[in-house]
PDB file of C-alpha atoms in Angstrom:
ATOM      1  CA  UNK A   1       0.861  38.003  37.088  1.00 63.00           C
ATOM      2  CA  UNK A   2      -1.992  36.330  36.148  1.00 58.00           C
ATOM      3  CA  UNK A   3      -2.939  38.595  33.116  1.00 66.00           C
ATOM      4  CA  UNK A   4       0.435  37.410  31.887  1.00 63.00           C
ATOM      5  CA  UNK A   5      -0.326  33.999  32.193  1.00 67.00           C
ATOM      6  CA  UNK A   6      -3.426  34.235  30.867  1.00 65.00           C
ATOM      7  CA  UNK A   7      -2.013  36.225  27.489  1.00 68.00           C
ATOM      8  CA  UNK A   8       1.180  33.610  27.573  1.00 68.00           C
ATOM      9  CA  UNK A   9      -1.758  30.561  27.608  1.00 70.00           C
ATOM     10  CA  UNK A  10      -4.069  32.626  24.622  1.00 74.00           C
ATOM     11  CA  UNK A  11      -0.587  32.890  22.428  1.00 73.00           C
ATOM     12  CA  UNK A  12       0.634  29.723  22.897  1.00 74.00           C
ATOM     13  CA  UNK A  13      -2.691  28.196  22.085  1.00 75.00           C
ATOM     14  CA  UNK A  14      -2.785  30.586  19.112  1.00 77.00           C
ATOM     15  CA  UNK A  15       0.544  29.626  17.920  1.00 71.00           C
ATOM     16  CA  UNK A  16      -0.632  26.044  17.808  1.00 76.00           C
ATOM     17  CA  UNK A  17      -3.466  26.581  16.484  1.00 77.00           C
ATOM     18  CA  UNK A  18      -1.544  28.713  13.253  1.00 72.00           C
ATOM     19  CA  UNK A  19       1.537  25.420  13.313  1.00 72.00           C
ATOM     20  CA  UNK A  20      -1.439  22.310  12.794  1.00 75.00           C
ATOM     21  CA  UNK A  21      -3.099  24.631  10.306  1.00 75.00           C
ATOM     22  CA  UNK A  22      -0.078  25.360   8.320  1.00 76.00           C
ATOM     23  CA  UNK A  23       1.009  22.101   8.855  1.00 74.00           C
ATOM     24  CA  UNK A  24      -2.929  20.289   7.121  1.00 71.00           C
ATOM     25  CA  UNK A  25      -1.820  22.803   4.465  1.00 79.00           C
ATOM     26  CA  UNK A  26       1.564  22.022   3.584  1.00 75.00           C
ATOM     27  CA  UNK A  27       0.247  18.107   4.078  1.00 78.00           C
ATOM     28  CA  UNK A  28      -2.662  18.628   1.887  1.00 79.00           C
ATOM     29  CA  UNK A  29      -0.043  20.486  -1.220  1.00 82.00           C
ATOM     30  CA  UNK A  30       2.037  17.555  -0.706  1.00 76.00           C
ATOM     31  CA  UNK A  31      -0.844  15.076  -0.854  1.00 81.00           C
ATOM     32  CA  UNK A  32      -2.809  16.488  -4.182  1.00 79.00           C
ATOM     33  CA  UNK A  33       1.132  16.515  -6.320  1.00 75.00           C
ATOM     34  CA  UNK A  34       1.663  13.124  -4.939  1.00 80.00           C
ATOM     35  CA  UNK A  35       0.827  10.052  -7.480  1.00 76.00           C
ATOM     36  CA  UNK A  36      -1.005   9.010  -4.815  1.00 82.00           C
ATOM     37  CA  UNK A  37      -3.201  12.136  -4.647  1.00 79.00           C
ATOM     38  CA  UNK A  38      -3.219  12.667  -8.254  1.00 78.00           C
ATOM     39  CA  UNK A  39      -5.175   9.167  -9.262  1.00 83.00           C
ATOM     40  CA  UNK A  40      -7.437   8.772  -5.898  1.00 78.00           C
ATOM     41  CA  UNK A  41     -10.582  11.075  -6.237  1.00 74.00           C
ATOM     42  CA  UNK A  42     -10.408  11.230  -2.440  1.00 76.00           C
ATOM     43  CA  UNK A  43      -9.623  14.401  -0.874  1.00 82.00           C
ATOM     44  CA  UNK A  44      -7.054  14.221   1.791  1.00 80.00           C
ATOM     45  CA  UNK A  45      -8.984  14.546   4.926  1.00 84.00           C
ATOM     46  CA  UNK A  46     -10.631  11.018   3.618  1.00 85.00           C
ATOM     47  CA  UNK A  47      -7.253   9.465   3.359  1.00 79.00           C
ATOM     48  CA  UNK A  48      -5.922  10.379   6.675  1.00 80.00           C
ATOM     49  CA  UNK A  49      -9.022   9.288   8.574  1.00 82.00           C
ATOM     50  CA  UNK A  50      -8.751   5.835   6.711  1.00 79.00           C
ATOM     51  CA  UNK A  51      -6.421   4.126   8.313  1.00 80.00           C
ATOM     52  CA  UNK A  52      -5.765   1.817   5.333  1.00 79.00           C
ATOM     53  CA  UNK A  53      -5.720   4.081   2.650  1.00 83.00           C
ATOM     54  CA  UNK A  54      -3.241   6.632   5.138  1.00 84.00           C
ATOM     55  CA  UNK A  55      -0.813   3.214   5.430  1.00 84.00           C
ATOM     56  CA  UNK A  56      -0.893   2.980   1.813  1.00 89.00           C
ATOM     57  CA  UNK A  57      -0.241   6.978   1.197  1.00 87.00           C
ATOM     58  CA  UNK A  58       2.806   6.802   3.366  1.00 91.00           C
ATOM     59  CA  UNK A  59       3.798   3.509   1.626  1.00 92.00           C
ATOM     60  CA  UNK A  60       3.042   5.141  -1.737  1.00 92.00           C
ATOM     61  CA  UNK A  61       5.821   7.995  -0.625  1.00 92.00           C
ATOM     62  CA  UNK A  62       8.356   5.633   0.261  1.00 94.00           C
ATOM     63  CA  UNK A  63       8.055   3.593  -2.634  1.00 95.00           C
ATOM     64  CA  UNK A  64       8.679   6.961  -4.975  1.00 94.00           C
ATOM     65  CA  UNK A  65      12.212   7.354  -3.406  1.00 93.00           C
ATOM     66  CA  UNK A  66      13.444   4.564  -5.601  1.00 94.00           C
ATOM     67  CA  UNK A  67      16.139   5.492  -7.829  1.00 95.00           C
ATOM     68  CA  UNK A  68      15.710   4.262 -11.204  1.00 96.00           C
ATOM     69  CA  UNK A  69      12.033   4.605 -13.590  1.00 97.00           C
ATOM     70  CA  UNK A  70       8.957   3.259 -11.829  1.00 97.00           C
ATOM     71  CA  UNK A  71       4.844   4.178 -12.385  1.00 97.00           C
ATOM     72  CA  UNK A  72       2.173   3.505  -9.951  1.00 96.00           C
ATOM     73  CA  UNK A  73      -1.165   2.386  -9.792  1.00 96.00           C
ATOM     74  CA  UNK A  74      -2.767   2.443  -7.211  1.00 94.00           C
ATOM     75  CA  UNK A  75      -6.150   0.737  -5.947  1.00 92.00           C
ATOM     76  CA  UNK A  76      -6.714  -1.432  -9.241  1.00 93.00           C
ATOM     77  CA  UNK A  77      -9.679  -3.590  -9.532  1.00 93.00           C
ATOM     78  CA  UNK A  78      -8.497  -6.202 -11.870  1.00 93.00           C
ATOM     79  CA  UNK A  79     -11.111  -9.759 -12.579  1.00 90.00           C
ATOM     80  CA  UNK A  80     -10.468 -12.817 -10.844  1.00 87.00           C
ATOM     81  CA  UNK A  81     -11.526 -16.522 -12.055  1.00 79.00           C
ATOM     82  CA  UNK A  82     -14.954 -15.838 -10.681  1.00 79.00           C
ATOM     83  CA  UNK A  83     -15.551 -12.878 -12.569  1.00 77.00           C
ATOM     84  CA  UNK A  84     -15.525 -10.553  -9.260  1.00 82.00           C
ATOM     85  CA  UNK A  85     -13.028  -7.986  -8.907  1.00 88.00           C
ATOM     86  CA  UNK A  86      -9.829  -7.781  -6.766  1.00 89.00           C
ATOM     87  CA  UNK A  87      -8.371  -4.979  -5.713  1.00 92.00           C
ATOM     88  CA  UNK A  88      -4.657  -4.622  -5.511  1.00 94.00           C
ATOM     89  CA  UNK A  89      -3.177  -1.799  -2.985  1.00 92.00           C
ATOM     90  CA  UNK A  90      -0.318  -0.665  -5.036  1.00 95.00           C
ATOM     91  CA  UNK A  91       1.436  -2.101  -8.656  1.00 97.00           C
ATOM     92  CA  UNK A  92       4.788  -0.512  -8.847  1.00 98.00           C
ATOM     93  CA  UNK A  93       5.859  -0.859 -12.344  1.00 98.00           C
ATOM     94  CA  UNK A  94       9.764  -0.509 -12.611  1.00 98.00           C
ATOM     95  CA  UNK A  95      12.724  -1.332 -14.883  1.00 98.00           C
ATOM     96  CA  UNK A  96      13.638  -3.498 -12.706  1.00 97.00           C
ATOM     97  CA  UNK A  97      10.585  -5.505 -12.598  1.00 97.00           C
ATOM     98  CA  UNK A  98       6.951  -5.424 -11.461  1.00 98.00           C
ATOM     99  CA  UNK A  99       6.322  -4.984  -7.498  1.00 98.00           C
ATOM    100  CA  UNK A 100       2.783  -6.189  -6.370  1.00 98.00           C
ATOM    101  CA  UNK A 101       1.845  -4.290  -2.921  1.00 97.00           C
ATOM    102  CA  UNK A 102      -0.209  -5.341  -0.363  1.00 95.00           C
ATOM    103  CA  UNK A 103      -0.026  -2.495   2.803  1.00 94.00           C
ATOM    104  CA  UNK A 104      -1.235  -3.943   6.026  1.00 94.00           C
ATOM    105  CA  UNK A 105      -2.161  -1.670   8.526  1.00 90.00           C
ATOM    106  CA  UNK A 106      -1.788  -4.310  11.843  1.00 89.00           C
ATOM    107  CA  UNK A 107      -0.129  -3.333  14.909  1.00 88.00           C
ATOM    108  CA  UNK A 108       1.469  -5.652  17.847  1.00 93.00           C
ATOM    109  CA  UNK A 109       3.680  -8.790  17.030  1.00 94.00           C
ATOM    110  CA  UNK A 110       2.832 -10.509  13.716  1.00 95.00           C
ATOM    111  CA  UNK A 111       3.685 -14.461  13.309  1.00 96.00           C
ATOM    112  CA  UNK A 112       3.004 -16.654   9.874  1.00 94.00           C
ATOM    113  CA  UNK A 113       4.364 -18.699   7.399  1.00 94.00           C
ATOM    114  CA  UNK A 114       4.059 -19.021   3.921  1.00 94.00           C
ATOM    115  CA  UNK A 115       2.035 -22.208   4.124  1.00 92.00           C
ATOM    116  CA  UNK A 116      -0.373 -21.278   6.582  1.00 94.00           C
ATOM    117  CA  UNK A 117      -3.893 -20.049   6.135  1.00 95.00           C
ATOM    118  CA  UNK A 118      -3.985 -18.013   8.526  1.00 95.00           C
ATOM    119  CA  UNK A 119      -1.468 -15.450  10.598  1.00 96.00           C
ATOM    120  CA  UNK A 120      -1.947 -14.450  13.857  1.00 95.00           C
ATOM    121  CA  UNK A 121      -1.533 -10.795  15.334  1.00 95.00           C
ATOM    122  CA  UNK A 122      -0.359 -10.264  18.921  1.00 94.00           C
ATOM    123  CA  UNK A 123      -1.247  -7.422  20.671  1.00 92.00           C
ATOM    124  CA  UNK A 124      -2.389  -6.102  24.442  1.00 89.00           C
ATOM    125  CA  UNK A 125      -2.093  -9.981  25.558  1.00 88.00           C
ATOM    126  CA  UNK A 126      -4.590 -10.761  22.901  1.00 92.00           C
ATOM    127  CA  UNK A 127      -4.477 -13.085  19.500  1.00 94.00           C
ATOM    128  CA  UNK A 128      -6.685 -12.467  16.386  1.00 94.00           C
ATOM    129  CA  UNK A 129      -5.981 -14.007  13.039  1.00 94.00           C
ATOM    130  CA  UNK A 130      -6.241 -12.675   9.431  1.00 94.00           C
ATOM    131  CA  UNK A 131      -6.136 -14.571   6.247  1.00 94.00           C
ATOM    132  CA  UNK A 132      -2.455 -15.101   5.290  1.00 96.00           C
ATOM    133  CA  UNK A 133      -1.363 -12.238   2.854  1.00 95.00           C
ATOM    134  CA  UNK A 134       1.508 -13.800   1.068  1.00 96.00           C
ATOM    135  CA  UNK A 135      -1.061 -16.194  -0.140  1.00 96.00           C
ATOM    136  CA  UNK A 136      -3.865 -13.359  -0.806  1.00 95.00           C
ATOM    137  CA  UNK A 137      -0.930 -10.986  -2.480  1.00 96.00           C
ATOM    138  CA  UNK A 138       0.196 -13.896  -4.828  1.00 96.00           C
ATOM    139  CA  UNK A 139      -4.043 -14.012  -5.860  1.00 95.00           C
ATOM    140  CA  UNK A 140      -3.480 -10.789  -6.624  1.00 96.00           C
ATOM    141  CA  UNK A 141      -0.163 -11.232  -8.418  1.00 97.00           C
ATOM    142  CA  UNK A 142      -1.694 -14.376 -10.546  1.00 96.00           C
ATOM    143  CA  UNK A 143      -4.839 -12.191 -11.651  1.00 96.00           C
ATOM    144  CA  UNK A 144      -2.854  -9.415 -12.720  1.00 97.00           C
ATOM    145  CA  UNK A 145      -0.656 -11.957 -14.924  1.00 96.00           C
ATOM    146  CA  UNK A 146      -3.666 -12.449 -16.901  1.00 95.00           C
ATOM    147  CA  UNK A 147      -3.632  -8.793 -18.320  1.00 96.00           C
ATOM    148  CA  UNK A 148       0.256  -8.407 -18.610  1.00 97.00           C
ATOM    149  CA  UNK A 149       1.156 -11.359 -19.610  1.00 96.00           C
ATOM    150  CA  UNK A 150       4.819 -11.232 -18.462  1.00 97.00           C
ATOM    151  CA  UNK A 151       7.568 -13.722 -17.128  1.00 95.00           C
ATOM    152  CA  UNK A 152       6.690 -14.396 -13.676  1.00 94.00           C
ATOM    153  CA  UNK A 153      10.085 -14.221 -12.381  1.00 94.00           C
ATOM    154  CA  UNK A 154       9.209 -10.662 -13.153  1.00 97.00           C
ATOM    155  CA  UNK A 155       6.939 -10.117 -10.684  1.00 97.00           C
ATOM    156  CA  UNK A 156       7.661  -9.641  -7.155  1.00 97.00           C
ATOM    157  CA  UNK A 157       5.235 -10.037  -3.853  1.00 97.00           C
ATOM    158  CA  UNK A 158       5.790  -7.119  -1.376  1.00 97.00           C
ATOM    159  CA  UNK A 159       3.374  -7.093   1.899  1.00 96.00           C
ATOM    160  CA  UNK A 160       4.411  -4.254   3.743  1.00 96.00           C
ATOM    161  CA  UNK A 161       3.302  -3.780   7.351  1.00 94.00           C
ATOM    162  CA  UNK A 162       2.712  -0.287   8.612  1.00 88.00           C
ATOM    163  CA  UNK A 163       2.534  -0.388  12.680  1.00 83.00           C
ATOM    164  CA  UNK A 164       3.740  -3.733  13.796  1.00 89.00           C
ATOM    165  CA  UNK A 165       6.872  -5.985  14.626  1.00 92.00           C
ATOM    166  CA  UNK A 166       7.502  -9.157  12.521  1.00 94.00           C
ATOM    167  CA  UNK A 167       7.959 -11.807  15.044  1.00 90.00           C
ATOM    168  CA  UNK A 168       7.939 -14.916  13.558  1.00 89.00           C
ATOM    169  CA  UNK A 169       7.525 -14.995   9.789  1.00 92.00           C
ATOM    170  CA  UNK A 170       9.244 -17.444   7.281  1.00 90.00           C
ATOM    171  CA  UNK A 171       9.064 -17.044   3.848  1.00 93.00           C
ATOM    172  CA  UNK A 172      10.398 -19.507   1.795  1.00 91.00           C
ATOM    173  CA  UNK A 173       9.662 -18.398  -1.973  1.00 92.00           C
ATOM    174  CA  UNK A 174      12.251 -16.176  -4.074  1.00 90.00           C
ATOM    175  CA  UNK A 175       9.938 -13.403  -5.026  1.00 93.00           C
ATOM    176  CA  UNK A 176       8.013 -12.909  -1.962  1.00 96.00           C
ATOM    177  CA  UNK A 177       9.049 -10.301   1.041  1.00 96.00           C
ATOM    178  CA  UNK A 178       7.716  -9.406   4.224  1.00 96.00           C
ATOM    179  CA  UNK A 179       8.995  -6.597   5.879  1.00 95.00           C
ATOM    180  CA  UNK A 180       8.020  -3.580   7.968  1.00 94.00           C
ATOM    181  CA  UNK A 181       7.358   0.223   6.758  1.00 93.00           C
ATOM    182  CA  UNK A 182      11.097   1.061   8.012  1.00 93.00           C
ATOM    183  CA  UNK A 183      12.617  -1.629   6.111  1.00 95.00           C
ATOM    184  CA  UNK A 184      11.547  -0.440   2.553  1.00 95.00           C
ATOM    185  CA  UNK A 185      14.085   1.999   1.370  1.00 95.00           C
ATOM    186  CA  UNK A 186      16.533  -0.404   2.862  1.00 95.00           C
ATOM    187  CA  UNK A 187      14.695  -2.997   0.089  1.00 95.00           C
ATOM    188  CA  UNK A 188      14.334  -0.378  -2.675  1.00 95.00           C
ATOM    189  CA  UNK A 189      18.193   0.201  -2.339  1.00 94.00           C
ATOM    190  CA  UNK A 190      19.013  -3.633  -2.745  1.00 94.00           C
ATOM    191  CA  UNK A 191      16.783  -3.839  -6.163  1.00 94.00           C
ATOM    192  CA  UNK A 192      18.886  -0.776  -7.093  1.00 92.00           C
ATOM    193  CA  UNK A 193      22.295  -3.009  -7.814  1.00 92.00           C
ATOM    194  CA  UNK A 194      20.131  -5.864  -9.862  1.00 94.00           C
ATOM    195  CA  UNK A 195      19.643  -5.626 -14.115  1.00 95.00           C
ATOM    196  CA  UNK A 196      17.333  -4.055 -15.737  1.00 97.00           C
ATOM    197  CA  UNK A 197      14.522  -6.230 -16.454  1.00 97.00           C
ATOM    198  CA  UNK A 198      12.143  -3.661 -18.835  1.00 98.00           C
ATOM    199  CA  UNK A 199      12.625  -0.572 -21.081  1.00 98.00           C
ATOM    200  CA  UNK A 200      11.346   2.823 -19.800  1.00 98.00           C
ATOM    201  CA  UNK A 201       9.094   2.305 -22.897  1.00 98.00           C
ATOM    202  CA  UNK A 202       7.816  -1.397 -21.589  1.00 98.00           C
ATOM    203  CA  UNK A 203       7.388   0.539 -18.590  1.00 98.00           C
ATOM    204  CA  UNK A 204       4.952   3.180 -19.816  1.00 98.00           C
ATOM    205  CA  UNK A 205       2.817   0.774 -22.224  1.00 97.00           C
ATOM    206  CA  UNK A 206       2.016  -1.712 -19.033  1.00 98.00           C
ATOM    207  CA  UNK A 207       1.001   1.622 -17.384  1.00 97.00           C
ATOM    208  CA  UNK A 208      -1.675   2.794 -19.942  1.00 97.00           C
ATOM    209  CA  UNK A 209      -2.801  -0.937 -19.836  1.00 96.00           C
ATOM    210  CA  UNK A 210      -3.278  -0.796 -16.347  1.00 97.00           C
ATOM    211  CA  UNK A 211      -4.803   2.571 -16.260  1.00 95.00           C
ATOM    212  CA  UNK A 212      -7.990   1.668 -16.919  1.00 94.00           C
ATOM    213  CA  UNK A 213      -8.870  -0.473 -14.118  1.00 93.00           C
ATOM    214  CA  UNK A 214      -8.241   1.988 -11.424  1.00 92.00           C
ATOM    215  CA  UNK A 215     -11.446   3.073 -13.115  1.00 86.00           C
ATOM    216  CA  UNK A 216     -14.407   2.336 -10.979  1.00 77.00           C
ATOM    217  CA  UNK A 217     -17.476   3.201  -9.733  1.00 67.00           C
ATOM    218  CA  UNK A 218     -18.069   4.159  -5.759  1.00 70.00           C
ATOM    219  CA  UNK A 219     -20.642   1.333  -5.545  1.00 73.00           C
ATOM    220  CA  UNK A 220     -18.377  -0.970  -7.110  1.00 67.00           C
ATOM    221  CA  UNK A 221     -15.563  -0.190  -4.606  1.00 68.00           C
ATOM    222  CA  UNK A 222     -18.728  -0.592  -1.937  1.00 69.00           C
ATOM    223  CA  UNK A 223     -19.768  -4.050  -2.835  1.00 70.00           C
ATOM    224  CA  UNK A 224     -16.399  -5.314  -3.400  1.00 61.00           C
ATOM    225  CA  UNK A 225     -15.564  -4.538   0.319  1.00 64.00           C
ATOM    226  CA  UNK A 226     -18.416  -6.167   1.715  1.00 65.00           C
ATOM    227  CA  UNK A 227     -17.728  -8.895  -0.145  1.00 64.00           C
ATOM    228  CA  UNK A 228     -13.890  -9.127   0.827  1.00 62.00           C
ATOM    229  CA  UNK A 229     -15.604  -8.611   4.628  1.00 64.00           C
ATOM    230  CA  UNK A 230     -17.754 -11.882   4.120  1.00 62.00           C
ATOM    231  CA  UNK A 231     -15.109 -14.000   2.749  1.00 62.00           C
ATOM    232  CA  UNK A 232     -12.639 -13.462   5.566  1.00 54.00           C
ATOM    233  CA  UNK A 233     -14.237 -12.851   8.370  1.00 52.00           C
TER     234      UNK A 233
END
């Protein structure tokens, strides 16, 4: 009896070992043929032990589900009025107009409004507070301007958070959304029913212009973090 619960205790341990390996496999395919995969030089063990750049992975496959033409680009360091880069998370180019992404990765209860500096995250009993992201994302969106060049009724604000509950958030603005990781095909579907706002074409050429800032060095990446770390916090 206990020989066969030993052998029962090897398989099954064996047969979980084989499922998680076949599994980082299959996860790894899916991950290099993503657009995702395809434009970070990361490999995939790096993403999923970031917890950032997994939130913006499983964003990034979300986001592809949309049903009419979109590009990505994703990570681009773009200048600001100082002359220091930004990075934005995600730039989904579509005909229906250009969505600025900025994944947050908090969990607990989130509460903010559009005015505030600051939000604050709830969670165990405990408060912290980050710097506002509507008003970061719309830095973001107001830099990027400066190398499209395009209507900005054409550009939408998207802050997407990944592991928490939106508790209290008020957004006044016609272009800006908050919402959770569960509520973005629901959004993707709405934009589905409005007009086109580009060509395919227009599509592709603010791609190739975009491109090129995705383009950066590893130390570059490095110093713009610390400095983003210094600034807020």
């Amino acid at each position: 009896m206990v020989d066969l619960i030993n052998k029962l205790s090897i398989m099954i341990i064996i047969g979980t070992t084989v499922f998680i390996a076949v599994t980082y496999v299959y996860q790894n395919i899916k991950y290099k043929n993503s657009q995702y995969g395809r434009q970070s030089s990361l490999s995939f063990w790096k993403v999923m032990s970031d917890t950032g750049m997994r939130g913006e992975y499983r964003v990034s496959v979300i986001l592809k589900q949309a049903k009419y033409y979109k590009k990505f680009i994703f990570n681009c360091y773009v200048p600001n009025y100082r002359n220091d880069l930004t990075e934005i998370d995600i730039i989904m180019l579509t005909t229906k107009g250009i969505f600025v992404v900025e994944n947050k990765n908090y969990g607990g209860w989130i509460f903010g409004d559009e005015q505030s500096r600051n939000w604050c995250q709830a969670l165990n009993g405990k408060k912290s507070f980050f710097y506002n992201p509507v008003k970061q994302n719309s830095s973001h969106i107001k830099n990027l301007n400066k190398i499209l060049k395009q209507d900005k009724s054409k550009l939408k604000s998207l802050i997407v958070f990944n592991r928490s509950r939106l508790r209290k958030v008020s957004i006044d603005s016609e272009n800006v959304f908050v919402i959770t990781s569960d509520q973005v095909k629901g959004f993707l579907n709405r934009c589905r029913s409005q007009a086109d706002v580009y060509t395919e074409q227009e599509v592709n050429d603010m791609y190739e212009r975009l491109i090129p800032y995705t383009k950066v060095s590893e130390e570059t990446k490095r110093r713009h973090a610390e400095r983003i770390q210094n600034t807020y916090k």
